[in-house]
mmCIF file of C-alpha atoms in Angstrom:
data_model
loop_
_atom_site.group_PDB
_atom_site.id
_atom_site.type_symbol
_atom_site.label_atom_id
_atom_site.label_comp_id
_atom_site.label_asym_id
_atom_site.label_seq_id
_atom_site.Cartn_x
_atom_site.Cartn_y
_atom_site.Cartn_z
ATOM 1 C CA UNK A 1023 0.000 0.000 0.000
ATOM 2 C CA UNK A 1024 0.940 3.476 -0.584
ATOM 3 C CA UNK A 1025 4.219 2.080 -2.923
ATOM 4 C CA UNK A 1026 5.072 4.483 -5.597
ATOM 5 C CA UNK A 1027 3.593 3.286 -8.751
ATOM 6 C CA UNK A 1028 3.293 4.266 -13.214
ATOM 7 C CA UNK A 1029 0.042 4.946 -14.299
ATOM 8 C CA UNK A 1030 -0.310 5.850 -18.196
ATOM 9 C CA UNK A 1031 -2.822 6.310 -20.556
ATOM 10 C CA UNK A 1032 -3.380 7.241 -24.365
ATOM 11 C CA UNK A 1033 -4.586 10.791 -25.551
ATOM 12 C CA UNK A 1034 -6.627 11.499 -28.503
ATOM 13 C CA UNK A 1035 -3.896 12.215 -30.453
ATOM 14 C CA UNK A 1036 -1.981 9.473 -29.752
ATOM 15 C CA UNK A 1037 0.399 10.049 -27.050
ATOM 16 C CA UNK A 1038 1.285 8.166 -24.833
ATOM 17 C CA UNK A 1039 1.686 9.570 -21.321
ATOM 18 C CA UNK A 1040 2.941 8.112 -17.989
ATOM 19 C CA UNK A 1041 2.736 9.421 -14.563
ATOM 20 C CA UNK A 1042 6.079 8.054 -12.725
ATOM 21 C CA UNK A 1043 5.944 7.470 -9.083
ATOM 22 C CA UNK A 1044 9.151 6.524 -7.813
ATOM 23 C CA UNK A 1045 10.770 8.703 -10.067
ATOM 24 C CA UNK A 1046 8.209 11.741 -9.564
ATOM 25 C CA UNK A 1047 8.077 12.339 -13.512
ATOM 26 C CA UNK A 1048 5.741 13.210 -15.827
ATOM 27 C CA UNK A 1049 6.401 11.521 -19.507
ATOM 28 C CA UNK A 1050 4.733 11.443 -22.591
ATOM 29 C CA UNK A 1051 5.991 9.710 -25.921
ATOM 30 C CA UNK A 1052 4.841 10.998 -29.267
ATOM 31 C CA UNK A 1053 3.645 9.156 -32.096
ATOM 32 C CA UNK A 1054 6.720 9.508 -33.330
ATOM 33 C CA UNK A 1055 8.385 8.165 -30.329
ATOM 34 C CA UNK A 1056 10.107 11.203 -28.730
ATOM 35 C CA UNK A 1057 10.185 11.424 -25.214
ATOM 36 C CA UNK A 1058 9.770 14.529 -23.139
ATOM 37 C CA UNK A 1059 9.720 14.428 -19.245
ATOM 38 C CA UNK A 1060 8.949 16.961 -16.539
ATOM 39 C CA UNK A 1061 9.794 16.952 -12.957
ATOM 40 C CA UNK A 1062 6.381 16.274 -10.410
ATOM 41 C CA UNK A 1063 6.879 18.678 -8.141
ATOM 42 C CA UNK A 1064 5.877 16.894 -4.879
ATOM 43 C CA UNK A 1065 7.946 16.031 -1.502
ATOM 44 C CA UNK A 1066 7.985 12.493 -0.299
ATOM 45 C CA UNK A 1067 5.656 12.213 2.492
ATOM 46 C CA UNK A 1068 6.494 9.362 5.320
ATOM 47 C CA UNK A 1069 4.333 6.226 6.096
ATOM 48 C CA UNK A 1070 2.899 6.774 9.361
ATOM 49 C CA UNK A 1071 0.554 3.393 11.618
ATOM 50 C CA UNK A 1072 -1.947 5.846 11.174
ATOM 51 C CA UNK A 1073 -2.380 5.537 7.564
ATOM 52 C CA UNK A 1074 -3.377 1.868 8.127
ATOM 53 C CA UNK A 1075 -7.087 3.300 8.345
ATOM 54 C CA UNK A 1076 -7.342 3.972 4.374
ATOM 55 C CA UNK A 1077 -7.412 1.361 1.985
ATOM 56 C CA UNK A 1078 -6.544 2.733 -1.979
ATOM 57 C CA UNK A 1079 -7.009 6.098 -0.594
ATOM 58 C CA UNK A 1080 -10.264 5.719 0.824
ATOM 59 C CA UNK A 1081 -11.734 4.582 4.179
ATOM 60 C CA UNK A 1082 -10.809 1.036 4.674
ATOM 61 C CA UNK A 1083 -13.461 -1.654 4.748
ATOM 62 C CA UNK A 1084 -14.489 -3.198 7.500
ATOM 63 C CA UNK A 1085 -12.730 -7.089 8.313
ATOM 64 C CA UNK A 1086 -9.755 -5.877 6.982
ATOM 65 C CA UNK A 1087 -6.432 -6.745 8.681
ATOM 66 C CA UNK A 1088 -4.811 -3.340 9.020
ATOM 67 C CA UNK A 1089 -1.928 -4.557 11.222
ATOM 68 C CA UNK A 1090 -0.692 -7.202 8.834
ATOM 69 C CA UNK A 1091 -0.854 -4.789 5.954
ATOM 70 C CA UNK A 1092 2.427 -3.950 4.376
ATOM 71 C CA UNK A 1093 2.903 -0.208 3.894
ATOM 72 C CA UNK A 1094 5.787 1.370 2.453
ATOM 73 C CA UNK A 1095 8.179 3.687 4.347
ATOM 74 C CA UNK A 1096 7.267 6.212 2.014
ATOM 75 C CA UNK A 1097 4.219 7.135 0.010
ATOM 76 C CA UNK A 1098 4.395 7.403 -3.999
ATOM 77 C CA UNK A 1099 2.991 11.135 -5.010
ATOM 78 C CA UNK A 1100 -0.127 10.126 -6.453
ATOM 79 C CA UNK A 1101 -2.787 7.345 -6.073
ATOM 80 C CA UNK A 1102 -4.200 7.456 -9.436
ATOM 81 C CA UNK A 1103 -4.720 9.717 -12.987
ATOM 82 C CA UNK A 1104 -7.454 10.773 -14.709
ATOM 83 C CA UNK A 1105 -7.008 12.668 -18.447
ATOM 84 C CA UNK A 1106 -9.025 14.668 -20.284
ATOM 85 C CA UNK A 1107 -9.085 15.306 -24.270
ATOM 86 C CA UNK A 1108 -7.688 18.364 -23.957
ATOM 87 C CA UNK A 1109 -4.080 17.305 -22.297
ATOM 88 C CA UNK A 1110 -5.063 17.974 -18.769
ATOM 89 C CA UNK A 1111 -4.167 15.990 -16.303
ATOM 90 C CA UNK A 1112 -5.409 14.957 -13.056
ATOM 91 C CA UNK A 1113 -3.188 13.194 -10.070
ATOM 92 C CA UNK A 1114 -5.275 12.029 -7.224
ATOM 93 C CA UNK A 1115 -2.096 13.161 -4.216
ATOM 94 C CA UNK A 1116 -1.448 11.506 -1.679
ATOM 95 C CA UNK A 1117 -1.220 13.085 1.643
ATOM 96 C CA UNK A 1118 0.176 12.720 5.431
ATOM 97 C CA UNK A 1119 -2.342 10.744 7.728
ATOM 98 C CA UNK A 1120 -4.917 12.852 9.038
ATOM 99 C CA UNK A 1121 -6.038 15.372 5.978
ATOM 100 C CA UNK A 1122 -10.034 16.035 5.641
ATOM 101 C CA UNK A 1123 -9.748 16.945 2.171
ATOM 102 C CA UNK A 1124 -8.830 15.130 -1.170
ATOM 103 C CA UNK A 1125 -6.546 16.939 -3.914
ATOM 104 C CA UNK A 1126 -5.895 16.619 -7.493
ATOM 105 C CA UNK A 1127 -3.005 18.182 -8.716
ATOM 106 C CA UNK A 1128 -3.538 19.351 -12.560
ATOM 107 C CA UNK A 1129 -0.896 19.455 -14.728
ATOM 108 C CA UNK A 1130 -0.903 20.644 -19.301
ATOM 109 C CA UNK A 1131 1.108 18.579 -21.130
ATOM 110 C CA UNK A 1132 4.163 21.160 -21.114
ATOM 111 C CA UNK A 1133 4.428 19.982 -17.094
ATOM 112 C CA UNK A 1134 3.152 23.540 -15.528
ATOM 113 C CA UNK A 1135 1.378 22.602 -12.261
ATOM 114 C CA UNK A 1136 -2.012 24.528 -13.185
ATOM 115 C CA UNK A 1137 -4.035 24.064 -9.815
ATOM 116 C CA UNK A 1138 -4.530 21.844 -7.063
ATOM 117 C CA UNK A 1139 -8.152 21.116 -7.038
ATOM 118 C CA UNK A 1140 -9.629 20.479 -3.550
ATOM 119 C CA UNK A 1141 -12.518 18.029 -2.947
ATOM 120 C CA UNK A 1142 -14.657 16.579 -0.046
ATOM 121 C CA UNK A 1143 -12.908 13.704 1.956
ATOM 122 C CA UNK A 1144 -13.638 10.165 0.128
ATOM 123 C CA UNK A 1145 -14.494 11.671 -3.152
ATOM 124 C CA UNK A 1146 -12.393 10.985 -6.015
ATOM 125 C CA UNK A 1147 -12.488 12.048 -9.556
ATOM 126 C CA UNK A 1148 -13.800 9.722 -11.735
ATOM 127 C CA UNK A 1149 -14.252 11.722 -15.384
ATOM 128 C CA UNK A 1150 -13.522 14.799 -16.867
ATOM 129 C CA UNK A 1151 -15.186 16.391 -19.429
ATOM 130 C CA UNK A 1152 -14.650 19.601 -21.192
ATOM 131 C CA UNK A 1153 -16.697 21.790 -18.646
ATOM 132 C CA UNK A 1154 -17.334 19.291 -16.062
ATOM 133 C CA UNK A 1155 -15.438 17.004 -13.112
ATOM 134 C CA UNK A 1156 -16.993 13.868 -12.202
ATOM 135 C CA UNK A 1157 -16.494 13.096 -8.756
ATOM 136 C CA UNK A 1158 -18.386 9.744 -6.715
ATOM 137 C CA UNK A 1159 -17.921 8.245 -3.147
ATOM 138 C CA UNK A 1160 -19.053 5.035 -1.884
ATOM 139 C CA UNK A 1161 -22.450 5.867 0.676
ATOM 140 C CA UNK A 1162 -22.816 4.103 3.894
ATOM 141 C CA UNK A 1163 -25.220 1.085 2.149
ATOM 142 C CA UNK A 1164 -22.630 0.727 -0.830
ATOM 143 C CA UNK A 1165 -24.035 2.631 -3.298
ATOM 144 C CA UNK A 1166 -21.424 4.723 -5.749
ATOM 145 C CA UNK A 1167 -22.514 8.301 -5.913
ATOM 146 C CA UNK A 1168 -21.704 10.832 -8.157
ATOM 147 C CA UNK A 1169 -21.628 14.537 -8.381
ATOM 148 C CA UNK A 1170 -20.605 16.792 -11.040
ATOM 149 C CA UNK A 1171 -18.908 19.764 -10.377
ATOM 150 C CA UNK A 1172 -18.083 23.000 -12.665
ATOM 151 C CA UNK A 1173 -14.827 22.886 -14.610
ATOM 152 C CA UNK A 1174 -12.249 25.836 -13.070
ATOM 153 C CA UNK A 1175 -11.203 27.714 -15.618
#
């Protein structure tokens, strides 16, 4: 749990682009098959017990065994992407034990950090459209719900 980890995805065009966790990058390979890279500007964040109580970045369920868990010493920048048509791109942070909100970090495909984007705790993005975020949470009887929230501009 928490181990730094590459996520990647296709855009529209055809590029391919990975989100590096252990090396805190931000890559994307051309058609053509040139790579360009940009630092993620993030500081590693320790591993605390306390971050035993989230499971993938969201409450963990109940019968799980948090105290055999392995977690690792420290925690990879993001817990998962989401991309948009438009070369936006969305990393779901993670965060020392104890925060009450969740943040996406959006990045352009030149690497400029655009804004972090705050959201209630336990939501997490799940589309993006042109002028809208998609955002769900599990309820308390195990229903997804989702909420869709005005694209910043």
């Amino acid at each position: 749990e928490y181990a730094p980890r590459d996520l990647w995805g296709v855009d529209h065009d055809g590029t391919v682009w990975i989100a590096r966790g252990s090396r805190r990058v931000l890559e994307f390979i051309s058609r053509e098959g040139t790579r360009t890279t940009f630092p993620l500007p993030f500081a590693p964040i320790p591993t605390v017990d306390a971050d035993r109580a989230l499971f993938r970045g969201l409450p963990a369920p109940e019968g799980l065994d948090r105290a055999a868990r392995e977690l690792a010493p420290i925690k990879g920048p993001f817990q998962e992407v989401r991309a948009d048509l438009s070369g936006r791109y969305f990393l779901w942070l993670n965060q020392p034990a104890g925060y009450t909100t969740e943040q996406y970090a959006e990045f352009d495909r030149t690497g400029v950090h655009l804004r972090t984007l705050v959201l209630p705790q336990s939501w997490k993005i799940i589309a993006v459209s042109a002028t809208a975020i998609y955002a769900a949470r599990e309820s308390e009887s195990g229903e997804w719900v989702v909420r869709r929230y005005g694209r910043p501009r």
